[in-house]
PDB file of C-alpha atoms in Angstrom:
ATOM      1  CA  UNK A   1    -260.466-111.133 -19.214  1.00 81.00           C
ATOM      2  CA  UNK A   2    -261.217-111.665 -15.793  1.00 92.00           C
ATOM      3  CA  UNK A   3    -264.498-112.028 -13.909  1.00 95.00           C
ATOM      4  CA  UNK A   4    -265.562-112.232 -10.254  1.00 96.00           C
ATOM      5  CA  UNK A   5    -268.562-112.464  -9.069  1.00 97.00           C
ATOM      6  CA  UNK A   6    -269.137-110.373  -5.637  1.00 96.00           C
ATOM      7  CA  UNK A   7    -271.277-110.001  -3.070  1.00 97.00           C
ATOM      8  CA  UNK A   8    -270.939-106.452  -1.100  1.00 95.00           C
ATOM      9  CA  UNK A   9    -271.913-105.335   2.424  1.00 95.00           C
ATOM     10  CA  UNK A  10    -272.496-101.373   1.528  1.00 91.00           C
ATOM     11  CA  UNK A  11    -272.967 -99.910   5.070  1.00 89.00           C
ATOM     12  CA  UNK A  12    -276.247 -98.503   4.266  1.00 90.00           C
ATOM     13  CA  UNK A  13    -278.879 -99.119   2.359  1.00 89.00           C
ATOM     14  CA  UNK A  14    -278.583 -99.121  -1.538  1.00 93.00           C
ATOM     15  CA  UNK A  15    -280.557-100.064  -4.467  1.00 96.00           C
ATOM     16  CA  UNK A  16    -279.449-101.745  -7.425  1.00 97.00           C
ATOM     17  CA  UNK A  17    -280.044 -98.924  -9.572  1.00 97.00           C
ATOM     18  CA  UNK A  18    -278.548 -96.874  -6.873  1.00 97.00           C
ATOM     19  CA  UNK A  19    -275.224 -98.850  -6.586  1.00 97.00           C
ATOM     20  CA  UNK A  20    -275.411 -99.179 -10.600  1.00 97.00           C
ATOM     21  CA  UNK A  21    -276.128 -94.969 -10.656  1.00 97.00           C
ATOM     22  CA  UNK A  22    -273.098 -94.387  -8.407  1.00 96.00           C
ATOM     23  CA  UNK A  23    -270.577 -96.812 -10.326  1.00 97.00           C
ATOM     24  CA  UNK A  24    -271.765 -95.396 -13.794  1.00 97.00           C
ATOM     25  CA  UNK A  25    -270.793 -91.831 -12.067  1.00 97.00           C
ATOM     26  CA  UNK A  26    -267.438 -92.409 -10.579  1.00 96.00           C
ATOM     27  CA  UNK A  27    -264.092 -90.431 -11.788  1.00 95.00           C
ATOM     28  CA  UNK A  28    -261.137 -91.092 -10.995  1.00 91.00           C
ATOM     29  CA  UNK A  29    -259.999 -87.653 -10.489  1.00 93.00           C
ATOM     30  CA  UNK A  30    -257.076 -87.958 -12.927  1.00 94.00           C
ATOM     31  CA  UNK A  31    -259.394 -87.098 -16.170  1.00 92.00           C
ATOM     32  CA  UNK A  32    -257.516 -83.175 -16.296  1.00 93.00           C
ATOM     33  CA  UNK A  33    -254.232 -84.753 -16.268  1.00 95.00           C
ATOM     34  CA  UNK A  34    -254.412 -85.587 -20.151  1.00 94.00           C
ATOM     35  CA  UNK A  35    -252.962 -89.274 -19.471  1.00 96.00           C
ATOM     36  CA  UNK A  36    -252.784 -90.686 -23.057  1.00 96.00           C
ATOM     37  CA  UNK A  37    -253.522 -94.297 -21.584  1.00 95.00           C
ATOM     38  CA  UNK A  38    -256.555 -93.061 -19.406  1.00 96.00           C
ATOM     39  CA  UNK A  39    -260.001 -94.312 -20.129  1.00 95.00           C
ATOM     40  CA  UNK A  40    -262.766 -91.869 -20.667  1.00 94.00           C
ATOM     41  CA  UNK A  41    -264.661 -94.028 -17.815  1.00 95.00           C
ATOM     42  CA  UNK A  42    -262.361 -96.272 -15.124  1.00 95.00           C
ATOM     43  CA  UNK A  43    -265.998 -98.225 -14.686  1.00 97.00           C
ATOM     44  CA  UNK A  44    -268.625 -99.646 -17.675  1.00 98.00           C
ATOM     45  CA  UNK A  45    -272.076-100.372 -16.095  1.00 98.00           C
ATOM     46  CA  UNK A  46    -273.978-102.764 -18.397  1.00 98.00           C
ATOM     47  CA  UNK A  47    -277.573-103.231 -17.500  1.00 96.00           C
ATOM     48  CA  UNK A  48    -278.652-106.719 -19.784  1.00 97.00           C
ATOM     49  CA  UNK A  49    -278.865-109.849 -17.760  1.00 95.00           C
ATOM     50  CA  UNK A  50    -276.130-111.371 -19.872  1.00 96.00           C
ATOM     51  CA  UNK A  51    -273.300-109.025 -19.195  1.00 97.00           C
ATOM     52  CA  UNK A  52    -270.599-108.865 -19.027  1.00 98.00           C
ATOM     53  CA  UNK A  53    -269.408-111.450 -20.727  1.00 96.00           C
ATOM     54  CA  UNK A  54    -265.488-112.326 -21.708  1.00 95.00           C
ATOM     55  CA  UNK A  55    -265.971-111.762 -25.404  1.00 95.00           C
ATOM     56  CA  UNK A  56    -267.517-108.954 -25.804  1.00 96.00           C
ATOM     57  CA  UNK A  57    -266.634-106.836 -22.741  1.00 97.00           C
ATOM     58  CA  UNK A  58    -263.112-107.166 -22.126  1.00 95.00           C
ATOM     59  CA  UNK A  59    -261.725-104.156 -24.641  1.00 96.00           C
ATOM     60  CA  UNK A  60    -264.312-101.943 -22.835  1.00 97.00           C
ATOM     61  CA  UNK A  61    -261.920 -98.376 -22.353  1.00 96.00           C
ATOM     62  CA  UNK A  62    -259.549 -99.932 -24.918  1.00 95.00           C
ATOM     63  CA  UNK A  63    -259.085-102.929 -22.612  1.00 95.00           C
ATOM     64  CA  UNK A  64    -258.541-100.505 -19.906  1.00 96.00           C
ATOM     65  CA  UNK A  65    -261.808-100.332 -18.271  1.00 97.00           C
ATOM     66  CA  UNK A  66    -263.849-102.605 -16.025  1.00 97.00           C
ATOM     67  CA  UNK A  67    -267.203-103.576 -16.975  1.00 98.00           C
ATOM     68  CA  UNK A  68    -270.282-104.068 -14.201  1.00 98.00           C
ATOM     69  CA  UNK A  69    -272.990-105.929 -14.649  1.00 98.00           C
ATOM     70  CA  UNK A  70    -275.859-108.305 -12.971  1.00 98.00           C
ATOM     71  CA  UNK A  71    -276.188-105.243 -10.158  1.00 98.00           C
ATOM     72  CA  UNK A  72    -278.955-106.949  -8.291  1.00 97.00           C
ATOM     73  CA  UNK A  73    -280.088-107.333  -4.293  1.00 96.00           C
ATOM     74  CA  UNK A  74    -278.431-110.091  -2.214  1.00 95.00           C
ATOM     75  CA  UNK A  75    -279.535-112.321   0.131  1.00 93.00           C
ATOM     76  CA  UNK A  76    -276.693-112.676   2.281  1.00 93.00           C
ATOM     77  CA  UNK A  77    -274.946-109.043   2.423  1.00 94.00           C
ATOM     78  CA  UNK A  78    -276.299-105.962   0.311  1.00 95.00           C
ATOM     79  CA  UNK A  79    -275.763-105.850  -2.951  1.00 97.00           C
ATOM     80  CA  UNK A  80    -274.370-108.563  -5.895  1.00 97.00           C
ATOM     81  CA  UNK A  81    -272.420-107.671  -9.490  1.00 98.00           C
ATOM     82  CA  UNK A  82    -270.103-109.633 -11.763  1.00 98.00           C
ATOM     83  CA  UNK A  83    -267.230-107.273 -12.809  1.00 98.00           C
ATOM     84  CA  UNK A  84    -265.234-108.348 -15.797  1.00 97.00           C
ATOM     85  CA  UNK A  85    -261.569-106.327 -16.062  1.00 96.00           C
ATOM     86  CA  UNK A  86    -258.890-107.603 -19.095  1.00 95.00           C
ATOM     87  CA  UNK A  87    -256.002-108.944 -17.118  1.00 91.00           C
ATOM     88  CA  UNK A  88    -253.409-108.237 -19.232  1.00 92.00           C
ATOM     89  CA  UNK A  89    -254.255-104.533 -20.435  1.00 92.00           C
ATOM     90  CA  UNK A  90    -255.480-103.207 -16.746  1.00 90.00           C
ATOM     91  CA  UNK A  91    -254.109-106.004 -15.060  1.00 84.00           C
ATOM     92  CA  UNK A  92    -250.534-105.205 -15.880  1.00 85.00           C
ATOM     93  CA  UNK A  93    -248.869-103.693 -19.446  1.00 91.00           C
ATOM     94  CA  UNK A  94    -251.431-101.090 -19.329  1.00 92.00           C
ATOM     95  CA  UNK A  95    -251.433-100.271 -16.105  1.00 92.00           C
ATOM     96  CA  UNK A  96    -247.567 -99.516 -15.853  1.00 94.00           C
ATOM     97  CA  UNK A  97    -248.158 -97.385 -18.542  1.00 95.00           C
ATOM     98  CA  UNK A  98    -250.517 -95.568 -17.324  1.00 95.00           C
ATOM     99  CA  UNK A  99    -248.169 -95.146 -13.882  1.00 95.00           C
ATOM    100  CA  UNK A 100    -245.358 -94.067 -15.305  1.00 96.00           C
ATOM    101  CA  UNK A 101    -247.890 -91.199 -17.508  1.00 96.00           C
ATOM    102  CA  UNK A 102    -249.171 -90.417 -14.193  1.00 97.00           C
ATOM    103  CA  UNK A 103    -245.480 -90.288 -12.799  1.00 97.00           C
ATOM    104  CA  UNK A 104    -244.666 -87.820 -15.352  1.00 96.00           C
ATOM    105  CA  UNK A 105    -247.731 -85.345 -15.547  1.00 96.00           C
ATOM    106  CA  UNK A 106    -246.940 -85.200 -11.610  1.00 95.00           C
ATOM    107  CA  UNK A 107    -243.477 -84.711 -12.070  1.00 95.00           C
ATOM    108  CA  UNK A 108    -241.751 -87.215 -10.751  1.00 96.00           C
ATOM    109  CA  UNK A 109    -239.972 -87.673 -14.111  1.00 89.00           C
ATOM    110  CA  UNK A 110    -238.260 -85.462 -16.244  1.00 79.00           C
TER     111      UNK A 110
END
């Protein structure tokens, strides 16, 4: 998997548990669409001080989610996280799949 390490200017104010609250609550919008490939959540918020971590996070969503974790205050802009994605499932194969699912629930192939 992959993992960065960011440091986010929000705009205004936000907790860590707020900024945690909101990720574990995102949709993506596309959950009616039935999209085989889909995971049930786009975004895994972990809340130990360990995680996420490589080799135990990266299948999260069947390799198709991303994992958050480490949501803390920062010094220097807002808010800090580590995000951990696998590269190969989201990062590419599984995301063409899961374009060309969304290209034909929308029609765009017959």
């Amino acid at each position: 998997g992959h993992t960065v390490a960011l440091s986010i200017g929000t705009g205004r104010p936000a907790t860590p548990e707020q900024a945690s609250e909101a990720l574990r609550d995102y949709r993506s919008g596309l959950e009616d669409l039935g999209l085989p490939s889909l995971p049930e959540r786009a975004i895994v918020v972990r809340g130990e001080k360990d995680r996420p971590q490589p080799r135990f996070d990266r299948m999260a969503g069947q390799g198709m989610s991303v994992t958050v974790g480490r949501v803390r205050a920062c010094p220097v802009l807002d808010l800090r996280l580590v995000a951990l994605v696998h590269n190969t499932i989201r990062g590419a194969a599984g995301v063409a799949i899961l374009n060309a699912e969304l290209m034909k629930a929308r029609g765009f192939l017959q």
